[in-house]
Coordinates of C-alpha atoms in Angstrom, one line a residue:
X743 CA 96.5 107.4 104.3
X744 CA 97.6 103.7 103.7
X745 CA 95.7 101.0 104.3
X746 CA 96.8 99.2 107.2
X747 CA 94.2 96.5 107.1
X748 CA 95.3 95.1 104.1
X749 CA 98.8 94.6 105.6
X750 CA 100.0 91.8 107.2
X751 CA 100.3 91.4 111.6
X752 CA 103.3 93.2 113.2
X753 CA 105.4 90.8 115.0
X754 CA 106.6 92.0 118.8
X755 CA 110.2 93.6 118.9
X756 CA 112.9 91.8 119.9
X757 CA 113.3 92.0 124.0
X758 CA 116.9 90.4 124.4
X759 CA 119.4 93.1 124.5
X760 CA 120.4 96.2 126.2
X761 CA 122.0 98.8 123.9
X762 CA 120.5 100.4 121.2
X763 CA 121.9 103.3 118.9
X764 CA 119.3 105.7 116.9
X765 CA 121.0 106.8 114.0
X766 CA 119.0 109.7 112.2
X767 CA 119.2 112.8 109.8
X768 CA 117.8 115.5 111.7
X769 CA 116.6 116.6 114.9
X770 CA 112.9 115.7 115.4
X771 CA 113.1 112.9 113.2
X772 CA 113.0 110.6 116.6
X773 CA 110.3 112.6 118.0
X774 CA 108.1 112.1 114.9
X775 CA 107.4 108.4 116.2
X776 CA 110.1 106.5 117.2
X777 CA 110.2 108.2 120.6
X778 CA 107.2 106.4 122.5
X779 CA 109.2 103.1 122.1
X780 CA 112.4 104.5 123.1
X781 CA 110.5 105.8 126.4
X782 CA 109.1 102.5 127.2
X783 CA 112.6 100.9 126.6
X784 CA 114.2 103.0 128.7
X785 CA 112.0 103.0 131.4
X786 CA 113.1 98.9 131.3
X787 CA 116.2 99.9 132.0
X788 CA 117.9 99.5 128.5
X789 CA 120.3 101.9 126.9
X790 CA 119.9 104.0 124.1
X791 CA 122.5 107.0 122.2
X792 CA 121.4 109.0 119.8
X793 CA 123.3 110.3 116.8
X794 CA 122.4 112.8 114.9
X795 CA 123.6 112.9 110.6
X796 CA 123.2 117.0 111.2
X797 CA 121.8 119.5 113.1
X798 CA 118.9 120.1 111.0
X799 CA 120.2 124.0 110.2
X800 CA 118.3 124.1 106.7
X801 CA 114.7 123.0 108.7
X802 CA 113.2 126.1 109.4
X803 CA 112.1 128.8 106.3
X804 CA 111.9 131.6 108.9
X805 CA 115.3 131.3 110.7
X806 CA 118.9 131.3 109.2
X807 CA 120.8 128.7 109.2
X808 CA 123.6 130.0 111.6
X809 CA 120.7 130.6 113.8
X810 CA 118.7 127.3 113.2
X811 CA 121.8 125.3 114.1
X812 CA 122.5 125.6 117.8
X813 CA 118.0 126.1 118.4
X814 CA 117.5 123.0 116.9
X815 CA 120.4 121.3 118.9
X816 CA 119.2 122.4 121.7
X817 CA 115.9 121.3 121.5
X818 CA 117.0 117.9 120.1
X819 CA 118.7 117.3 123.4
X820 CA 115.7 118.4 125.3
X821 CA 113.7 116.3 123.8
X822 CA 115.8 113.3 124.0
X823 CA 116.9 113.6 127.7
X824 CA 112.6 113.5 127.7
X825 CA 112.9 109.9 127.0
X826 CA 115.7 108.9 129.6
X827 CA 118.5 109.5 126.2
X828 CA 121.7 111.3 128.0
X829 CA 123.9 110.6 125.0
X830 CA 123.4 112.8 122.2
X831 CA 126.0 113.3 119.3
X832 CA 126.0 115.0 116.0
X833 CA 128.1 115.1 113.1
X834 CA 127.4 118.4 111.7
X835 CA 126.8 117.4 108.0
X836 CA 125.1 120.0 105.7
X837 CA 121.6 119.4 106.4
X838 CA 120.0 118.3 102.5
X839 CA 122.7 117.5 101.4
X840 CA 124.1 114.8 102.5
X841 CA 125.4 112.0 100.2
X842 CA 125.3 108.3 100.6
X843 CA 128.5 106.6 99.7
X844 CA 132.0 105.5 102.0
X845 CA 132.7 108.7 103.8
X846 CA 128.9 108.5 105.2
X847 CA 129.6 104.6 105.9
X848 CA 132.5 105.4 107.7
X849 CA 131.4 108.0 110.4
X850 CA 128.5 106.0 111.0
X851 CA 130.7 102.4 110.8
X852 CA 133.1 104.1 113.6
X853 CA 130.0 105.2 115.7
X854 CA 128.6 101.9 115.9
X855 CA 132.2 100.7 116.7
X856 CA 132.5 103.4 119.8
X857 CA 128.9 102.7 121.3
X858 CA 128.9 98.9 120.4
X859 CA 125.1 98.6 120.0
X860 CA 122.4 95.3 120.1
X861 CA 120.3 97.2 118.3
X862 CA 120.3 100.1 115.6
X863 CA 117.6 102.2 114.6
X864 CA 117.4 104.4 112.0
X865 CA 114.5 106.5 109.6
X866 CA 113.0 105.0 106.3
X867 CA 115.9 105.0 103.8
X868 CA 112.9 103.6 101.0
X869 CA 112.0 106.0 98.2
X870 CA 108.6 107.3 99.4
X871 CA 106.8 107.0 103.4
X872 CA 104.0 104.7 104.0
X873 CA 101.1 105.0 101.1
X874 CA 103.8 105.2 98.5
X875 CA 102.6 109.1 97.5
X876 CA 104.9 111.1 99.2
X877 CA 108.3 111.0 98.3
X878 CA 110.7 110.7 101.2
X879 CA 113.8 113.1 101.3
X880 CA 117.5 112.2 100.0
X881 CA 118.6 112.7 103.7
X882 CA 116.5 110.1 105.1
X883 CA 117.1 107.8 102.5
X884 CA 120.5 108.2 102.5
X885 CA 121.3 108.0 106.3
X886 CA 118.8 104.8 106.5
X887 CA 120.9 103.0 103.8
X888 CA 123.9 104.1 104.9
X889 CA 123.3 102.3 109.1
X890 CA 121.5 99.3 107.2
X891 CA 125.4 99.4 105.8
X892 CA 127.4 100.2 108.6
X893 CA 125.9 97.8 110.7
X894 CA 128.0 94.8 109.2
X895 CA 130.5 97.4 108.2
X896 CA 131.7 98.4 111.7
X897 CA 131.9 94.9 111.8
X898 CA 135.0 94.0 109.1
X899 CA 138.4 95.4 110.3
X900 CA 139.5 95.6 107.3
X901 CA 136.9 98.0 106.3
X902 CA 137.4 101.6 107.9
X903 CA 140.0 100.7 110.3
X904 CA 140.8 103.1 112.9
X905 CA 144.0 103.6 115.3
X906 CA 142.3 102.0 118.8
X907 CA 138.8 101.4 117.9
X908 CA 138.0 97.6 117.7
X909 CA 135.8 96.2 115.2
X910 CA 132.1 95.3 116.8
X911 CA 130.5 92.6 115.1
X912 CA 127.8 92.7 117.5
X913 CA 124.3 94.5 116.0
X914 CA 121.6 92.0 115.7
X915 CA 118.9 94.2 114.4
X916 CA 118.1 96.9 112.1
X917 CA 115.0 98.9 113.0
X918 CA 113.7 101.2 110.2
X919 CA 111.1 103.6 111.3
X920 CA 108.5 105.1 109.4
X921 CA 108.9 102.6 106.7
X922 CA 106.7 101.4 104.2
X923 CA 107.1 98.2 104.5
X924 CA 106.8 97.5 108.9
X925 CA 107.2 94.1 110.3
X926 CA 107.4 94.3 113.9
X927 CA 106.1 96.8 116.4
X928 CA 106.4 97.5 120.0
X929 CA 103.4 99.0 122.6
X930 CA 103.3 102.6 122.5
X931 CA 101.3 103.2 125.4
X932 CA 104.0 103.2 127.9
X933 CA 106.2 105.6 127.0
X934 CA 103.5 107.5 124.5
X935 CA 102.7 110.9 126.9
X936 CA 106.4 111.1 127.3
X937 CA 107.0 111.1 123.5
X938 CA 104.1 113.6 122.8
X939 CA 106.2 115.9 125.5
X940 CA 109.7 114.7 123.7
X941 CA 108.0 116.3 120.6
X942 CA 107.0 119.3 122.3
X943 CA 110.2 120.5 122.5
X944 CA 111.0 121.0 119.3
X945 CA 108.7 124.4 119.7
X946 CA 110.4 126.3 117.5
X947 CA 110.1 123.9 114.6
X948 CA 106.6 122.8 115.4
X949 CA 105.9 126.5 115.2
X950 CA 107.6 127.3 111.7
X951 CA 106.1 124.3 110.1
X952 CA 102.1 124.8 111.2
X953 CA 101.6 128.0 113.1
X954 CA 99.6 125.4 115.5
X955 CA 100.2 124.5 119.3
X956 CA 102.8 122.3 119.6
X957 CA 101.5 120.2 122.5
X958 CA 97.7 119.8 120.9
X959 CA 100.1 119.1 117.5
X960 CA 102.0 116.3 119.2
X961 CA 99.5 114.8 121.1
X962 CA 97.2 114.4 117.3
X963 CA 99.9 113.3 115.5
X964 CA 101.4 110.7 117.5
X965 CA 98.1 109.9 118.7
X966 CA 96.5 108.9 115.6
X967 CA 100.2 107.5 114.3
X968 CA 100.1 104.9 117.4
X969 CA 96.0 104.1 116.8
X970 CA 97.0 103.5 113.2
X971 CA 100.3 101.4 113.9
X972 CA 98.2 99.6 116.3
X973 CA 95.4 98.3 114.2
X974 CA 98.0 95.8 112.9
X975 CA 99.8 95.1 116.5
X976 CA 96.2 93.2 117.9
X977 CA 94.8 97.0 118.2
X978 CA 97.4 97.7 120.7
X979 CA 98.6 101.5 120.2
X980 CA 102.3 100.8 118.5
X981 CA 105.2 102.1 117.3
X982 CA 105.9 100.2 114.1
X983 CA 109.6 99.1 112.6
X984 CA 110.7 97.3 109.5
X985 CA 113.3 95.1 111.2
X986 CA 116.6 93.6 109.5
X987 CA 118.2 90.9 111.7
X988 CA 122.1 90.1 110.9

């Protein structure tokens, strides 16, 4: 475990805006965190899409891929429509493999450009998760970089133009979850039991992965993550961010 008393006080999220995309690798990779915020903001009213890099087919050892794919879509949009998130899309890249480079800056450029988003969030593109010993997966790192990029790329006509799609120079922010390196958090406590239950859904991932309940699996997970998080947010349980402003 990292130590988070030797880290420096989150700041408060930015509050002035009103659409928000969550670009991600996999299904449950919102759920594993991010989701108790997105709760609380949509509760205020704000919007929030969620697009998905693929549909996390290669996630579960017991179940083939074929199989996997539609289960795990399913249960992503169960567990988003948890959290007030209608709009859920996914691109169908091969789960692991994806690469970062233009094609992958491009689908995620023209995405920002169709949903026109304040705010993006995405998952830890850094090399390892917090406490620097566990090594973070090509997928995640590789989506993460790839919004930090699209997010001034969607902006530049001249960079991936597309017949009828305008360029949106509009993103402020860039929220990284789960990274390293957090600067900002938001309260988790409002939209925290709706996240443990956004989390629950993914049972049949939950269930591959530990064998354990998934409801008394969510609730200590996202539990102690929030506790931890908070103990740098004025002990306030928190969902923690690594925010990029443009």
């Amino acid at each position: 475990m990292s130590d988070h008393s030797a880290r420096p006080a989150l700041e408060p999220m930015p509050e002035d805006w009103r659409t928000a995309l969550a670009i991600v690798a996999h299904p449950d990779d919102l759920e594993y965190g991010t989701a108790a915020a997105i709760a609380g903001w949509t509760d205020e009213g704000r919007s929030v899409s969620y697009l998905l890099a693929t549909r996390g087919e290669a996630g579960i050892d017991t179940m083939d891929p074929a199989r996997a794919a539609p289960v795990r879509e399913g249960e992503q949009r169960a567990a988003a429509a948890v959290v007030g998130v209608e709009s859920v899309e996914f691109l169908g890249l091969a789960d692991g493999a994806i690469e970062y480079g233009p094609a992958l800056r491009r689908e995620l450029a023209l995405a920002i450009r169709r949903h026109r988003p304040e705010l993006v969030i995405t998952v830890n593109h850094h090399d390892t998760w917090p406490g620097g010993r566990v090594w973070n997966t090509p997928d995640h790192r590789a989506v993460g970089r790839a919004a930090l990029d699209a997010a001034i790329d969607a902006g530049n006509r001249w960079i991936f133009p597309e017949p009828g799609l305008a360029p949106w120079d509009g993103v402020r922010w860039v929220a990284v979850s789960g990274s390293p390196y957090p600067t900002h958090a938001v309260a988790a406590g409002p939209g925290l039991e709706r996240a443990i239950a956004s989390l629950v859904e993914h049972r049949s991932y939950i269930g591959a992965l530990t064998g354990r309940d998934p409801q008394e699996y969510a609730r200590e997970l996202l539990g102690g993550a929030a506790k931890a998080e908070g103990a740098m947010f004025g002990g306030v349980a928190a969902v923690a961010f690594e925010l990029f402003t443009r």
